[in-house]
């Protein structure tokens, strides 16, 4: 990191780093041993199934610790390493131990939650049961919401949320049976068994809520995009006229291929989108994204010929469109990852996190640098689209019988 005055902080002296690594190794070794004892109790109390994530976290932490001890052994043996190698090995020990501890902290929080649920099982059951009933009552409204979107914007625009409502129904069925099991356990006075089922019901109900909310959010995004589209089309027409003027004013012999390409693309997109709008239901978010991309390409070519003020105003109106389409893409990807997290790998999650970061960056820049913000928003939109595609690929792989894990439900 940067210290005072922006100068990089001096690296920790080697003897100090060495002492830190020794201490952290001891602490992590203690944490793993404590966690193994806790795991024994937790398994006895809540059963093997509930203890699975804990078992996995302890195994991962032990693996990181073993690797760290191996590095320490190399550092302590009779063959000295040079300072740079030593520093690299000590840094790796600290990094591995931090990873191990984070993993253990996460699951021990989970177990604290289960223990708390065990103490308050009857109340917790009543709460999750009430939430479950409330959401089950909202399914019909969500289904008619999807039907409305289908009618107004077509199958393509409604498909993601139609799938969300089906998923929500599945989660609610699962939650309903978990609530039933929990009730039986509470009545039998088996609160630790009840806690496991209550926890499962809470998770399923939380995901169902997210999925049902996506219908309203999607409806709002589609409505907003539909309202913005006519102005976006008019602006693109204006830019096409300007670009035509620029072509005529180009000096003899200067290459116009790039500008002609951009004009042709924008004309094709406009014709396409107008055709879709006249033909019947269409997806305004998708249409707005295409118009905005074509217009941004024209705007880039025109930037040199325009005065500063007009250029800024243009970039700002493009930015508003890009922020909307990016927000829509990020929302869809985030919901999908949250509700399928058992099956989604790191690639999709990494792209999504980067999309969110760039969207935030675009928001920060929007006040001072509309063009810079526009580039970030377009990146965010593209990354979110990739994240969703990768996550869907992971889930397909997870659900196919040949894939790892066979039938992966929750």
Tab-separated table of C-alpha atoms in Angstrom:
chain	number	residue	atom	x	y	z
A	1	UNK	CA	0.000	0.000	0.000
A	2	UNK	CA	1.045	3.661	-0.166
A	3	UNK	CA	2.337	5.406	2.947
A	4	UNK	CA	2.368	9.141	3.684
A	5	UNK	CA	3.090	11.256	0.625
A	6	UNK	CA	2.255	8.334	-1.686
A	7	UNK	CA	5.604	6.566	-1.203
A	8	UNK	CA	5.314	2.760	-0.948
A	9	UNK	CA	5.613	1.478	2.626
A	10	UNK	CA	8.946	-0.191	3.307
A	11	UNK	CA	8.648	-4.003	3.396
A	12	UNK	CA	8.508	-5.631	6.853
A	13	UNK	CA	12.068	-6.502	7.922
A	14	UNK	CA	12.793	-10.227	7.464
A	15	UNK	CA	13.349	-11.075	11.164
A	16	UNK	CA	9.996	-9.470	11.991
A	17	UNK	CA	8.247	-11.286	9.128
A	18	UNK	CA	9.847	-14.530	10.311
A	19	UNK	CA	8.558	-14.022	13.869
A	20	UNK	CA	5.070	-13.187	12.535
A	21	UNK	CA	4.995	-16.353	10.433
A	22	UNK	CA	5.987	-18.515	13.420
A	23	UNK	CA	3.267	-16.991	15.589
A	24	UNK	CA	0.596	-17.279	12.894
A	25	UNK	CA	1.492	-20.941	12.335
A	26	UNK	CA	1.009	-21.711	16.028
A	27	UNK	CA	-2.292	-19.796	16.163
A	28	UNK	CA	-3.617	-21.485	13.022
A	29	UNK	CA	-2.557	-24.914	14.275
A	30	UNK	CA	-4.500	-24.206	17.499
A	31	UNK	CA	-7.527	-22.999	15.520
A	32	UNK	CA	-7.543	-26.178	13.406
A	33	UNK	CA	-7.265	-28.395	16.501
A	34	UNK	CA	-10.079	-26.513	18.251
A	35	UNK	CA	-12.206	-26.721	15.114
A	36	UNK	CA	-11.641	-30.483	14.893
A	37	UNK	CA	-12.907	-30.880	18.465
A	38	UNK	CA	-15.898	-28.645	17.726
A	39	UNK	CA	-16.562	-30.644	14.587
A	40	UNK	CA	-16.824	-33.813	16.673
A	41	UNK	CA	-19.416	-32.216	18.938
A	42	UNK	CA	-21.274	-30.593	16.064
A	43	UNK	CA	-21.534	-33.881	14.155
A	44	UNK	CA	-22.824	-35.652	17.247
A	45	UNK	CA	-25.325	-32.866	17.872
A	46	UNK	CA	-26.611	-31.983	14.399
A	47	UNK	CA	-25.743	-35.040	12.299
A	48	UNK	CA	-23.256	-35.750	9.496
A	49	UNK	CA	-25.271	-33.994	6.809
A	50	UNK	CA	-25.434	-30.659	8.652
A	51	UNK	CA	-21.730	-30.939	9.517
A	52	UNK	CA	-20.632	-31.465	5.875
A	53	UNK	CA	-19.622	-27.834	5.152
A	54	UNK	CA	-17.735	-27.766	8.458
A	55	UNK	CA	-15.954	-31.044	7.673
A	56	UNK	CA	-14.950	-29.648	4.271
A	57	UNK	CA	-13.697	-26.358	5.736
A	58	UNK	CA	-11.603	-28.151	8.361
A	59	UNK	CA	-10.116	-30.404	5.656
A	60	UNK	CA	-9.242	-27.344	3.524
A	61	UNK	CA	-7.739	-25.529	6.504
A	62	UNK	CA	-5.631	-28.591	7.421
A	63	UNK	CA	-4.386	-28.742	3.847
A	64	UNK	CA	-3.295	-25.063	3.906
A	65	UNK	CA	-1.668	-25.649	7.294
A	66	UNK	CA	0.228	-28.740	6.081
A	67	UNK	CA	1.591	-26.760	3.121
A	68	UNK	CA	2.585	-23.938	5.491
A	69	UNK	CA	4.424	-26.320	7.832
A	70	UNK	CA	6.229	-27.788	4.844
A	71	UNK	CA	7.462	-24.312	3.867
A	72	UNK	CA	8.494	-23.602	7.464
A	73	UNK	CA	10.422	-26.885	7.529
A	74	UNK	CA	12.290	-25.869	4.365
A	75	UNK	CA	13.109	-22.504	5.950
A	76	UNK	CA	14.391	-24.164	9.139
A	77	UNK	CA	16.485	-26.892	7.485
A	78	UNK	CA	20.254	-26.797	7.041
A	79	UNK	CA	20.136	-25.292	3.542
A	80	UNK	CA	19.728	-21.495	3.765
A	81	UNK	CA	17.602	-19.630	1.170
A	82	UNK	CA	18.494	-16.177	-0.119
A	83	UNK	CA	16.532	-13.233	1.293
A	84	UNK	CA	14.157	-12.849	-1.658
A	85	UNK	CA	13.199	-16.545	-1.562
A	86	UNK	CA	12.841	-16.422	2.223
A	87	UNK	CA	10.520	-13.442	2.000
A	88	UNK	CA	8.426	-15.140	-0.683
A	89	UNK	CA	8.087	-18.310	1.432
A	90	UNK	CA	7.173	-16.372	4.592
A	91	UNK	CA	4.555	-14.383	2.651
A	92	UNK	CA	3.081	-17.640	1.371
A	93	UNK	CA	2.878	-19.055	4.911
A	94	UNK	CA	1.010	-15.943	6.091
A	95	UNK	CA	-1.306	-16.070	3.081
A	96	UNK	CA	-2.137	-19.759	3.478
A	97	UNK	CA	-2.793	-19.396	7.202
A	98	UNK	CA	-5.093	-16.423	6.561
A	99	UNK	CA	-7.081	-18.516	4.036
A	100	UNK	CA	-7.354	-21.381	6.535
A	101	UNK	CA	-8.592	-19.065	9.293
A	102	UNK	CA	-11.156	-17.337	7.070
A	103	UNK	CA	-12.616	-20.706	6.068
A	104	UNK	CA	-12.859	-21.813	9.708
A	105	UNK	CA	-14.423	-18.500	10.794
A	106	UNK	CA	-17.168	-18.753	8.183
A	107	UNK	CA	-18.283	-22.229	9.215
A	108	UNK	CA	-17.969	-21.603	12.929
A	109	UNK	CA	-20.348	-18.655	12.453
A	110	UNK	CA	-22.696	-21.111	10.751
A	111	UNK	CA	-22.485	-23.418	13.717
A	112	UNK	CA	-23.059	-20.624	16.209
A	113	UNK	CA	-26.183	-19.863	14.217
A	114	UNK	CA	-27.322	-23.501	14.452
A	115	UNK	CA	-26.699	-23.543	18.210
A	116	UNK	CA	-28.702	-20.340	18.588
A	117	UNK	CA	-31.498	-21.891	16.510
A	118	UNK	CA	-31.439	-24.938	18.735
A	119	UNK	CA	-32.120	-22.740	21.774
A	120	UNK	CA	-34.925	-20.805	20.055
A	121	UNK	CA	-36.271	-23.582	17.803
A	122	UNK	CA	-40.023	-23.015	18.417
A	123	UNK	CA	-39.836	-19.221	17.808
A	124	UNK	CA	-37.490	-19.581	14.825
A	125	UNK	CA	-39.818	-22.188	13.346
A	126	UNK	CA	-42.809	-19.867	13.733
A	127	UNK	CA	-40.906	-17.046	11.957
A	128	UNK	CA	-39.744	-19.100	8.978
A	129	UNK	CA	-43.188	-20.710	8.706
A	130	UNK	CA	-44.848	-17.264	8.513
A	131	UNK	CA	-42.363	-16.076	5.861
A	132	UNK	CA	-42.958	-19.280	3.890
A	133	UNK	CA	-46.748	-18.734	3.931
A	134	UNK	CA	-46.347	-15.086	2.907
A	135	UNK	CA	-44.136	-15.981	-0.082
A	136	UNK	CA	-46.367	-18.873	-1.123
A	137	UNK	CA	-49.190	-16.319	-1.238
A	138	UNK	CA	-47.135	-14.104	-3.571
A	139	UNK	CA	-46.465	-16.789	-6.190
A	140	UNK	CA	-49.769	-16.265	-8.003
A	141	UNK	CA	-49.138	-12.512	-8.312
A	142	UNK	CA	-45.627	-13.185	-9.630
A	143	UNK	CA	-47.004	-15.626	-12.196
A	144	UNK	CA	-49.520	-13.107	-13.480
A	145	UNK	CA	-46.707	-10.523	-13.500
A	146	UNK	CA	-44.689	-12.814	-15.776
A	147	UNK	CA	-47.736	-13.349	-18.013
A	148	UNK	CA	-48.083	-9.559	-18.279
A	149	UNK	CA	-44.412	-9.173	-19.260
A	150	UNK	CA	-44.751	-11.963	-21.830
A	151	UNK	CA	-47.744	-10.269	-23.406
A	152	UNK	CA	-46.197	-6.816	-23.378
A	153	UNK	CA	-42.539	-7.561	-24.197
A	154	UNK	CA	-42.511	-11.080	-25.640
A	155	UNK	CA	-41.096	-14.437	-24.626
A	156	UNK	CA	-37.414	-13.427	-24.720
A	157	UNK	CA	-37.826	-10.542	-22.282
A	158	UNK	CA	-39.947	-12.596	-19.861
A	159	UNK	CA	-37.967	-15.865	-20.033
A	160	UNK	CA	-35.381	-15.090	-17.302
A	161	UNK	CA	-38.042	-14.167	-14.733
A	162	UNK	CA	-40.382	-16.981	-15.786
A	163	UNK	CA	-37.541	-19.360	-14.868
A	164	UNK	CA	-37.080	-17.409	-11.596
A	165	UNK	CA	-40.700	-17.966	-10.587
A	166	UNK	CA	-40.430	-21.710	-11.311
A	167	UNK	CA	-37.239	-21.863	-9.246
A	168	UNK	CA	-38.976	-19.961	-6.433
A	169	UNK	CA	-41.800	-22.516	-6.431
A	170	UNK	CA	-39.256	-25.353	-6.154
A	171	UNK	CA	-37.522	-23.611	-3.245
A	172	UNK	CA	-40.875	-23.093	-1.508
A	173	UNK	CA	-41.800	-26.767	-1.874
A	174	UNK	CA	-38.433	-27.667	-0.345
A	175	UNK	CA	-38.918	-25.103	2.448
A	176	UNK	CA	-42.409	-26.447	3.134
A	177	UNK	CA	-41.139	-29.970	3.670
A	178	UNK	CA	-38.238	-28.694	5.836
A	179	UNK	CA	-40.739	-26.738	7.973
A	180	UNK	CA	-42.796	-29.922	8.363
A	181	UNK	CA	-39.741	-31.930	9.452
A	182	UNK	CA	-38.726	-29.166	11.878
A	183	UNK	CA	-42.216	-29.110	13.414
A	184	UNK	CA	-42.126	-32.895	13.976
A	185	UNK	CA	-38.692	-32.555	15.611
A	186	UNK	CA	-39.773	-29.659	17.882
A	187	UNK	CA	-42.849	-31.605	18.981
A	188	UNK	CA	-40.613	-34.574	19.817
A	189	UNK	CA	-38.348	-32.251	21.843
A	190	UNK	CA	-35.419	-32.817	19.419
A	191	UNK	CA	-34.352	-29.206	19.036
A	192	UNK	CA	-30.933	-29.865	17.502
A	193	UNK	CA	-32.557	-31.891	14.699
A	194	UNK	CA	-35.153	-29.132	14.305
A	195	UNK	CA	-32.379	-26.500	14.021
A	196	UNK	CA	-30.904	-28.233	10.958
A	197	UNK	CA	-34.276	-28.227	9.176
A	198	UNK	CA	-35.073	-24.640	10.221
A	199	UNK	CA	-31.724	-23.525	8.800
A	200	UNK	CA	-32.444	-25.294	5.507
A	201	UNK	CA	-35.926	-23.733	5.371
A	202	UNK	CA	-34.501	-20.250	6.051
A	203	UNK	CA	-32.030	-20.629	3.187
A	204	UNK	CA	-34.693	-21.814	0.747
A	205	UNK	CA	-37.175	-19.114	1.776
A	206	UNK	CA	-34.505	-16.404	1.407
A	207	UNK	CA	-33.714	-17.562	-2.126
A	208	UNK	CA	-37.400	-17.810	-3.039
A	209	UNK	CA	-37.869	-14.204	-1.892
A	210	UNK	CA	-34.994	-13.006	-4.093
A	211	UNK	CA	-36.390	-14.903	-7.068
A	212	UNK	CA	-39.917	-13.527	-6.675
A	213	UNK	CA	-38.618	-9.948	-6.279
A	214	UNK	CA	-36.791	-10.272	-9.603
A	215	UNK	CA	-40.167	-10.127	-11.424
A	216	UNK	CA	-40.925	-6.605	-10.157
A	217	UNK	CA	-37.365	-5.461	-10.772
A	218	UNK	CA	-37.383	-6.798	-14.321
A	219	UNK	CA	-40.759	-5.146	-15.003
A	220	UNK	CA	-39.370	-1.803	-13.782
A	221	UNK	CA	-36.229	-2.155	-15.950
A	222	UNK	CA	-38.226	-3.075	-19.057
A	223	UNK	CA	-40.624	-0.171	-18.463
A	224	UNK	CA	-37.797	2.306	-18.025
A	225	UNK	CA	-36.007	1.032	-21.146
A	226	UNK	CA	-39.226	1.286	-23.186
A	227	UNK	CA	-39.660	4.916	-22.058
A	228	UNK	CA	-36.077	5.820	-22.988
A	229	UNK	CA	-35.989	4.080	-26.348
A	230	UNK	CA	-37.814	6.673	-28.546
A	231	UNK	CA	-35.409	9.451	-27.470
A	232	UNK	CA	-32.428	7.130	-27.996
A	233	UNK	CA	-33.629	6.381	-31.542
A	234	UNK	CA	-34.083	10.098	-32.282
A	235	UNK	CA	-30.584	10.874	-30.967
A	236	UNK	CA	-29.079	8.149	-33.119
A	237	UNK	CA	-30.894	9.592	-36.185
A	238	UNK	CA	-29.362	13.006	-35.400
A	239	UNK	CA	-25.907	11.453	-35.080
A	240	UNK	CA	-26.396	9.635	-38.393
A	241	UNK	CA	-27.187	12.968	-40.080
A	242	UNK	CA	-24.056	14.523	-38.482
A	243	UNK	CA	-21.960	11.537	-39.588
A	244	UNK	CA	-23.309	11.914	-43.132
A	245	UNK	CA	-22.270	15.564	-43.086
A	246	UNK	CA	-18.834	14.582	-41.834
A	247	UNK	CA	-18.469	12.111	-44.735
A	248	UNK	CA	-19.262	14.832	-47.292
A	249	UNK	CA	-16.811	17.206	-45.665
A	250	UNK	CA	-13.964	14.673	-45.686
A	251	UNK	CA	-10.976	15.733	-47.777
A	252	UNK	CA	-10.358	13.905	-51.079
A	253	UNK	CA	-8.343	10.725	-50.622
A	254	UNK	CA	-8.815	10.500	-46.851
A	255	UNK	CA	-10.016	7.056	-45.757
A	256	UNK	CA	-13.708	6.948	-44.814
A	257	UNK	CA	-14.035	3.165	-44.461
A	258	UNK	CA	-14.196	3.229	-40.656
A	259	UNK	CA	-16.856	5.945	-40.546
A	260	UNK	CA	-18.862	4.260	-43.322
A	261	UNK	CA	-18.767	1.001	-41.354
A	262	UNK	CA	-20.098	2.707	-38.228
A	263	UNK	CA	-22.848	4.454	-40.209
A	264	UNK	CA	-23.919	1.198	-41.847
A	265	UNK	CA	-24.032	-0.585	-38.487
A	266	UNK	CA	-26.111	2.163	-36.854
A	267	UNK	CA	-28.547	2.217	-39.822
A	268	UNK	CA	-28.950	-1.564	-39.645
A	269	UNK	CA	-29.590	-1.479	-35.879
A	270	UNK	CA	-32.153	1.320	-36.224
A	271	UNK	CA	-34.023	-0.508	-38.987
A	272	UNK	CA	-33.917	-3.719	-36.972
A	273	UNK	CA	-35.151	-2.167	-33.724
A	274	UNK	CA	-37.891	-0.152	-35.466
A	275	UNK	CA	-39.009	-3.321	-37.252
A	276	UNK	CA	-39.161	-5.205	-33.963
A	277	UNK	CA	-41.146	-2.410	-32.306
A	278	UNK	CA	-43.721	-2.424	-35.100
A	279	UNK	CA	-43.930	-6.215	-35.339
A	280	UNK	CA	-45.320	-6.601	-31.815
A	281	UNK	CA	-43.907	-7.458	-28.400
A	282	UNK	CA	-40.140	-6.829	-28.174
A	283	UNK	CA	-37.434	-6.614	-25.471
A	284	UNK	CA	-36.741	-2.895	-24.833
A	285	UNK	CA	-33.667	-3.536	-22.633
A	286	UNK	CA	-32.032	-5.491	-25.434
A	287	UNK	CA	-33.134	-2.907	-28.026
A	288	UNK	CA	-31.791	-0.027	-25.918
A	289	UNK	CA	-28.468	-1.818	-25.471
A	290	UNK	CA	-28.073	-2.281	-29.235
A	291	UNK	CA	-29.024	1.313	-30.070
A	292	UNK	CA	-26.703	2.641	-27.375
A	293	UNK	CA	-23.744	0.540	-28.650
A	294	UNK	CA	-24.263	1.642	-32.269
A	295	UNK	CA	-24.722	5.280	-31.256
A	296	UNK	CA	-21.627	5.184	-29.008
A	297	UNK	CA	-19.580	3.965	-31.986
A	298	UNK	CA	-20.906	6.873	-34.107
A	299	UNK	CA	-20.271	9.303	-31.276
A	300	UNK	CA	-16.637	8.179	-31.066
A	301	UNK	CA	-16.149	8.988	-34.754
A	302	UNK	CA	-17.865	12.367	-34.330
A	303	UNK	CA	-16.079	13.323	-31.097
A	304	UNK	CA	-13.313	15.255	-32.866
A	305	UNK	CA	-15.748	17.282	-34.970
A	306	UNK	CA	-17.991	18.312	-32.052
A	307	UNK	CA	-17.565	21.108	-29.598
A	308	UNK	CA	-16.730	20.135	-26.029
A	309	UNK	CA	-20.122	21.009	-24.553
A	310	UNK	CA	-22.187	19.085	-27.068
A	311	UNK	CA	-19.844	16.098	-26.795
A	312	UNK	CA	-20.291	16.008	-23.011
A	313	UNK	CA	-24.090	16.217	-23.278
A	314	UNK	CA	-24.092	13.371	-25.811
A	315	UNK	CA	-21.844	11.152	-23.688
A	316	UNK	CA	-24.091	11.819	-20.687
A	317	UNK	CA	-27.263	10.677	-22.443
A	318	UNK	CA	-25.474	7.540	-23.707
A	319	UNK	CA	-24.221	6.963	-20.158
A	320	UNK	CA	-27.754	6.989	-18.707
A	321	UNK	CA	-28.765	4.249	-21.164
A	322	UNK	CA	-25.623	2.208	-20.504
A	323	UNK	CA	-26.092	2.422	-16.719
A	324	UNK	CA	-29.614	1.035	-17.072
A	325	UNK	CA	-28.704	-1.895	-19.332
A	326	UNK	CA	-25.646	-2.725	-17.197
A	327	UNK	CA	-27.700	-2.608	-13.989
A	328	UNK	CA	-30.221	-4.959	-15.572
A	329	UNK	CA	-27.504	-7.418	-16.667
A	330	UNK	CA	-25.784	-7.343	-13.253
A	331	UNK	CA	-29.083	-7.888	-11.425
A	332	UNK	CA	-29.916	-10.917	-13.560
A	333	UNK	CA	-26.454	-12.452	-13.085
A	334	UNK	CA	-26.374	-11.755	-9.333
A	335	UNK	CA	-29.777	-13.383	-8.769
A	336	UNK	CA	-28.709	-16.410	-10.764
A	337	UNK	CA	-25.452	-16.854	-8.850
A	338	UNK	CA	-27.153	-16.357	-5.456
A	339	UNK	CA	-29.872	-18.889	-6.126
A	340	UNK	CA	-27.614	-21.494	-7.777
A	341	UNK	CA	-24.551	-20.941	-5.641
A	342	UNK	CA	-24.061	-24.672	-4.973
A	343	UNK	CA	-23.209	-25.187	-8.647
A	344	UNK	CA	-21.566	-21.924	-9.769
A	345	UNK	CA	-17.763	-21.866	-9.968
A	346	UNK	CA	-15.194	-19.133	-9.523
A	347	UNK	CA	-15.022	-17.886	-13.136
A	348	UNK	CA	-18.619	-16.662	-13.219
A	349	UNK	CA	-18.312	-15.150	-9.733
A	350	UNK	CA	-15.091	-13.336	-10.681
A	351	UNK	CA	-16.681	-11.777	-13.793
A	352	UNK	CA	-19.726	-10.718	-11.771
A	353	UNK	CA	-17.589	-9.094	-9.062
A	354	UNK	CA	-15.625	-7.259	-11.758
A	355	UNK	CA	-18.876	-6.135	-13.444
A	356	UNK	CA	-20.132	-4.758	-10.114
A	357	UNK	CA	-16.817	-2.997	-9.498
A	358	UNK	CA	-16.888	-1.350	-12.933
A	359	UNK	CA	-20.513	-0.285	-12.510
A	360	UNK	CA	-19.601	1.401	-9.212
A	361	UNK	CA	-16.622	2.991	-10.934
A	362	UNK	CA	-18.903	4.301	-13.689
A	363	UNK	CA	-21.150	5.802	-11.032
A	364	UNK	CA	-18.188	7.535	-9.367
A	365	UNK	CA	-16.921	8.911	-12.686
A	366	UNK	CA	-20.342	9.972	-13.957
A	367	UNK	CA	-20.223	13.380	-12.243
A	368	UNK	CA	-16.896	14.423	-13.761
A	369	UNK	CA	-16.103	12.255	-16.782
A	370	UNK	CA	-19.103	11.020	-18.774
A	371	UNK	CA	-16.973	9.374	-21.471
A	372	UNK	CA	-14.818	7.483	-18.989
A	373	UNK	CA	-17.952	6.427	-17.101
A	374	UNK	CA	-19.565	5.230	-20.343
A	375	UNK	CA	-16.600	2.964	-21.110
A	376	UNK	CA	-16.792	1.470	-17.590
A	377	UNK	CA	-20.566	0.945	-17.816
A	378	UNK	CA	-20.240	-0.820	-21.181
A	379	UNK	CA	-17.520	-3.070	-19.719
A	380	UNK	CA	-19.752	-3.797	-16.717
A	381	UNK	CA	-22.607	-4.755	-19.045
A	382	UNK	CA	-20.421	-7.105	-21.109
A	383	UNK	CA	-18.840	-8.726	-18.033
A	384	UNK	CA	-22.243	-9.319	-16.414
A	385	UNK	CA	-23.453	-10.988	-19.608
A	386	UNK	CA	-20.378	-13.256	-19.576
A	387	UNK	CA	-20.878	-14.014	-15.867
A	388	UNK	CA	-24.460	-15.135	-16.471
A	389	UNK	CA	-23.472	-17.310	-19.446
A	390	UNK	CA	-20.648	-18.958	-17.462
A	391	UNK	CA	-22.902	-19.529	-14.438
A	392	UNK	CA	-25.594	-21.120	-16.630
A	393	UNK	CA	-22.919	-23.363	-18.155
A	394	UNK	CA	-21.789	-24.427	-14.643
A	395	UNK	CA	-25.357	-25.258	-13.621
A	396	UNK	CA	-25.964	-27.287	-16.799
A	397	UNK	CA	-22.765	-29.240	-16.108
A	398	UNK	CA	-23.795	-29.736	-12.487
A	399	UNK	CA	-27.252	-31.024	-13.353
A	400	UNK	CA	-26.275	-33.357	-16.184
A	401	UNK	CA	-26.093	-36.919	-14.812
A	402	UNK	CA	-22.561	-37.392	-16.208
A	403	UNK	CA	-21.369	-34.155	-14.625
A	404	UNK	CA	-19.798	-33.939	-11.166
A	405	UNK	CA	-22.306	-34.274	-8.362
A	406	UNK	CA	-25.041	-35.835	-10.498
A	407	UNK	CA	-28.414	-34.396	-9.558
A	408	UNK	CA	-27.432	-31.312	-7.581
A	409	UNK	CA	-30.513	-29.744	-6.068
A	410	UNK	CA	-29.973	-27.148	-3.369
